[in-house]
Amino acid sequence: MATILALSSTQALANAFTSLDPRSMSLGGAWVAATRPYNAPAFNPARLAGNPQIEGRRDDRAFSRAFGGIRLIDRDGFLDSLDRFQENDNQSRLKQSLDQLEARISDQSVTRQDLRAVFRTADELLDDYQSLSDKPLRLAASAGFNLGAPGERFGFGASIRQNAVVGMELRISQEDISQVRQVIDFIEVLMDIIDEEVIPPDLELPDVGDDLTSDFALRGAMVREVGLSVGARIPQQPRTYLGVNLKSLQIDTLDWETDVERARTENFELDDQRLIHADVNVDLGVIHELDDGWTAGMMVRNLIPRDYRTVLGNQVPLRPTFRGGLAWQNPRWTVAVDMDLNETVAIGFDPAKQYLAMGVEHRPLRWLSLRGGYRYERVLEEGNISLGIGLSSRRSHFDLALSGDAGDSFGAAMQFGVRF
């Protein structure tokens, strides 16, 4: 079982069709209207143009930024259940206790205490099975590089990102559960008769078997994305900016199903479990500057819907994501709110998502930014809190963010860049 967790950790690299950026993460994911030029290629290319005064200076210098992030989602406590399963080792204990019981029955020395020991171990194994079954684990990470030259009327950018997401789950079969229940029922019968009847020495006990029929499944995608972005002010509309991000994609779909006993890293061959697809897509963004520091934004990511097949005939979907946002900014403060306007199809056994994101950034000093945010997922009714910090000078910038909830999700991201 431990090798299952090791496998998911080595193969899961990122969220397949987005980026884990520290500033957006620390603001709860609110980035449509509050994004900065150095992250505009990923979050709203319209912000490559315009660039209002932030941090006491215009954000119009050419930039290069490298970033990386990771997020683990263990919504149903799979890791805790897996730890308990490994520590208890009830599967081996049940086989040993049945062998001992068979020997006691054979030499006519069986006692009620022997039966209780088998019953207790079988009951604990049944609890272990049920605690592990159909609990998805999702692991994501991201890395990339942005560069560009923003401007008042026009701005240009380029980016490269290596993204992926992998989900896994352990599916305990009804056959395995039925085998354990047969043991429990059989022992209950013996406990009813042991005080009144002699148990035959050649009695055949139920067999839990050496081969589990339960299986392990892993599914996801790794995506390499290369994009060229442009943002421009609309003629005759000095407060409205449009942006386009044209991108080339390489999508490696991952799909593996095997029995639990073979779910080990040495049995996983990447070339056998992936299909490679090449494609293109486009993101569109718009920003409109309102009065008194307010900005409204709209972003459509992955405008062209696609389905990418896996080696097992399943589909990894890519669907357009529509998001709107509103932000208020001045040299000291940024307050931002974003909302997904449609549900986003998730990858790797996770349900569809639709987020409401809120974030606040305070700049008490010109070189220091303090951030906090909250993200609410409407479908599962879950919340996530985030915190972050930014350190900057005229020539460089460093960002760090952490996010999490009550215990089943954790994320971290870091970014470093320079201005020219």
PDB file of C-alpha atoms in Angstrom, residues 75-175:
ATOM      1  CA  ARG A  75     -10.986  15.340   0.852  1.00  0.00           C
ATOM      2  CA  ASP A  76     -12.180  12.047   2.350  1.00  0.00           C
ATOM      3  CA  GLY A  77      -9.220  11.264   4.589  1.00  0.00           C
ATOM      4  CA  PHE A  78      -7.653   8.676   2.288  1.00  0.00           C
ATOM      5  CA  LEU A  79      -4.155   9.168   3.706  1.00  0.00           C
ATOM      6  CA  ASP A  80      -5.300   8.643   7.301  1.00  0.00           C
ATOM      7  CA  SER A  81      -7.246   5.548   6.258  1.00  0.00           C
ATOM      8  CA  LEU A  82      -4.221   4.233   4.366  1.00  0.00           C
ATOM      9  CA  ASP A  83      -1.964   4.793   7.394  1.00  0.00           C
ATOM     10  CA  ARG A  84      -4.388   2.887   9.624  1.00  0.00           C
ATOM     11  CA  PHE A  85      -4.640   0.070   7.087  1.00  0.00           C
ATOM     12  CA  GLN A  86      -0.868  -0.285   6.958  1.00  0.00           C
ATOM     13  CA  GLU A  87      -0.408  -0.096  10.717  1.00  0.00           C
ATOM     14  CA  ASN A  88      -3.202  -2.570  11.490  1.00  0.00           C
ATOM     15  CA  ASP A  89      -2.086  -5.164   8.905  1.00  0.00           C
ATOM     16  CA  ASN A  90      -5.394  -6.918   9.523  1.00  0.00           C
ATOM     17  CA  GLN A  91      -5.289  -8.791   6.229  1.00  0.00           C
ATOM     18  CA  SER A  92      -2.190 -10.774   7.286  1.00  0.00           C
ATOM     19  CA  ARG A  93      -3.448 -11.036  10.859  1.00  0.00           C
ATOM     20  CA  LEU A  94      -6.734 -12.589   9.687  1.00  0.00           C
ATOM     21  CA  LYS A  95      -4.931 -15.244   7.642  1.00  0.00           C
ATOM     22  CA  GLN A  96      -2.681 -16.056  10.607  1.00  0.00           C
ATOM     23  CA  SER A  97      -5.583 -16.251  13.039  1.00  0.00           C
ATOM     24  CA  LEU A  98      -7.515 -18.550  10.685  1.00  0.00           C
ATOM     25  CA  ASP A  99      -4.474 -20.839  10.399  1.00  0.00           C
ATOM     26  CA  GLN A 100      -4.170 -20.909  14.190  1.00  0.00           C
ATOM     27  CA  LEU A 101      -7.877 -21.613  14.562  1.00  0.00           C
ATOM     28  CA  GLU A 102      -7.681 -24.450  12.048  1.00  0.00           C
ATOM     29  CA  ALA A 103      -4.822 -26.003  14.052  1.00  0.00           C
ATOM     30  CA  ARG A 104      -6.791 -25.664  17.324  1.00  0.00           C
ATOM     31  CA  ILE A 105      -9.864 -27.278  15.756  1.00  0.00           C
ATOM     32  CA  SER A 106      -7.735 -30.104  14.363  1.00  0.00           C
ATOM     33  CA  ASP A 107      -6.301 -31.016  17.783  1.00  0.00           C
ATOM     34  CA  GLN A 108      -9.657 -30.391  19.539  1.00  0.00           C
ATOM     35  CA  SER A 109      -8.336 -27.542  21.745  1.00  0.00           C
ATOM     36  CA  VAL A 110     -10.343 -24.670  20.330  1.00  0.00           C
ATOM     37  CA  THR A 111     -11.863 -22.211  22.822  1.00  0.00           C
ATOM     38  CA  ARG A 112     -14.356 -19.370  22.605  1.00  0.00           C
ATOM     39  CA  GLN A 113     -11.421 -16.989  23.042  1.00  0.00           C
ATOM     40  CA  ASP A 114      -9.845 -18.348  19.823  1.00  0.00           C
ATOM     41  CA  LEU A 115     -13.079 -17.672  17.960  1.00  0.00           C
ATOM     42  CA  ARG A 116     -13.342 -14.152  19.363  1.00  0.00           C
ATOM     43  CA  ALA A 117      -9.803 -13.367  18.173  1.00  0.00           C
ATOM     44  CA  VAL A 118     -10.675 -14.348  14.595  1.00  0.00           C
ATOM     45  CA  PHE A 119     -13.994 -12.472  14.748  1.00  0.00           C
ATOM     46  CA  ARG A 120     -12.341  -9.295  16.030  1.00  0.00           C
ATOM     47  CA  THR A 121      -9.608  -9.330  13.368  1.00  0.00           C
ATOM     48  CA  ALA A 122     -12.118  -9.963  10.557  1.00  0.00           C
ATOM     49  CA  ASP A 123     -14.359  -7.168  11.793  1.00  0.00           C
ATOM     50  CA  GLU A 124     -11.402  -4.745  11.922  1.00  0.00           C
ATOM     51  CA  LEU A 125     -10.350  -5.733   8.379  1.00  0.00           C
ATOM     52  CA  LEU A 126     -13.888  -5.077   7.158  1.00  0.00           C
ATOM     53  CA  ASP A 127     -13.742  -1.588   8.696  1.00  0.00           C
ATOM     54  CA  ASP A 128     -10.388  -1.006   6.982  1.00  0.00           C
ATOM     55  CA  TYR A 129     -11.781  -2.002   3.593  1.00  0.00           C
ATOM     56  CA  GLN A 130     -14.799   0.240   3.935  1.00  0.00           C
ATOM     57  CA  SER A 131     -12.720   3.203   5.087  1.00  0.00           C
ATOM     58  CA  LEU A 132     -10.497   2.986   1.983  1.00  0.00           C
ATOM     59  CA  SER A 133     -13.034   2.306  -0.721  1.00  0.00           C
ATOM     60  CA  ASP A 134     -13.780   5.009  -3.333  1.00  0.00           C
ATOM     61  CA  LYS A 135     -11.893   7.829  -1.606  1.00  0.00           C
ATOM     62  CA  PRO A 136     -10.036   9.856  -4.237  1.00  0.00           C
ATOM     63  CA  LEU A 137      -6.688  11.487  -3.589  1.00  0.00           C
ATOM     64  CA  ARG A 138      -5.680  14.381  -5.849  1.00  0.00           C
ATOM     65  CA  LEU A 139      -2.187  15.777  -6.108  1.00  0.00           C
ATOM     66  CA  ALA A 140      -1.191  18.765  -8.232  1.00  0.00           C
ATOM     67  CA  ALA A 141       1.885  20.881  -8.850  1.00  0.00           C
ATOM     68  CA  SER A 142       2.958  23.484 -11.358  1.00  0.00           C
ATOM     69  CA  ALA A 143       6.044  25.188 -12.729  1.00  0.00           C
ATOM     70  CA  GLY A 144       6.514  27.825 -15.388  1.00  0.00           C
ATOM     71  CA  PHE A 145       8.148  30.959 -16.691  1.00  0.00           C
ATOM     72  CA  ASN A 146       6.579  34.242 -17.870  1.00  0.00           C
ATOM     73  CA  LEU A 147       8.202  37.164 -19.655  1.00  0.00           C
ATOM     74  CA  GLY A 148       6.844  40.227 -21.368  1.00  0.00           C
ATOM     75  CA  ALA A 149       6.774  43.962 -21.967  1.00  0.00           C
ATOM     76  CA  PRO A 150       3.594  45.713 -20.805  1.00  0.00           C
ATOM     77  CA  GLY A 151       2.608  49.109 -22.152  1.00  0.00           C
ATOM     78  CA  GLU A 152       0.011  51.850 -21.988  1.00  0.00           C
ATOM     79  CA  ARG A 153      -1.665  51.003 -25.303  1.00  0.00           C
ATOM     80  CA  PHE A 154      -0.141  47.625 -26.169  1.00  0.00           C
ATOM     81  CA  GLY A 155       1.645  44.910 -24.242  1.00  0.00           C
ATOM     82  CA  PHE A 156       3.199  41.590 -25.174  1.00  0.00           C
ATOM     83  CA  GLY A 157       4.045  38.463 -23.227  1.00  0.00           C
ATOM     84  CA  ALA A 158       5.154  34.859 -23.545  1.00  0.00           C
ATOM     85  CA  SER A 159       4.965  31.921 -21.186  1.00  0.00           C
ATOM     86  CA  ILE A 160       5.863  28.274 -20.823  1.00  0.00           C
ATOM     87  CA  ARG A 161       4.217  26.071 -18.224  1.00  0.00           C
ATOM     88  CA  GLN A 162       4.495  22.424 -17.278  1.00  0.00           C
ATOM     89  CA  ASN A 163       1.192  21.467 -15.679  1.00  0.00           C
ATOM     90  CA  ALA A 164      -0.461  18.197 -14.710  1.00  0.00           C
ATOM     91  CA  VAL A 165      -2.943  16.662 -12.317  1.00  0.00           C
ATOM     92  CA  VAL A 166      -3.282  13.072 -11.155  1.00  0.00           C
ATOM     93  CA  GLY A 167      -6.054  11.549  -9.096  1.00  0.00           C
ATOM     94  CA  MET A 168      -6.077   8.075  -7.629  1.00  0.00           C
ATOM     95  CA  GLU A 169      -8.472   5.896  -5.728  1.00  0.00           C
ATOM     96  CA  LEU A 170      -8.550   2.418  -4.254  1.00  0.00           C
ATOM     97  CA  ARG A 171     -11.725   0.535  -5.154  1.00  0.00           C
ATOM     98  CA  ILE A 172     -12.401  -2.313  -2.748  1.00  0.00           C
ATOM     99  CA  SER A 173     -14.474  -4.973  -4.501  1.00  0.00           C
ATOM    100  CA  GLN A 174     -17.635  -6.518  -3.138  1.00  0.00           C
ATOM    101  CA  GLU A 175     -15.978  -9.948  -3.588  1.00  0.00           C
TER     102      GLU A 175
END
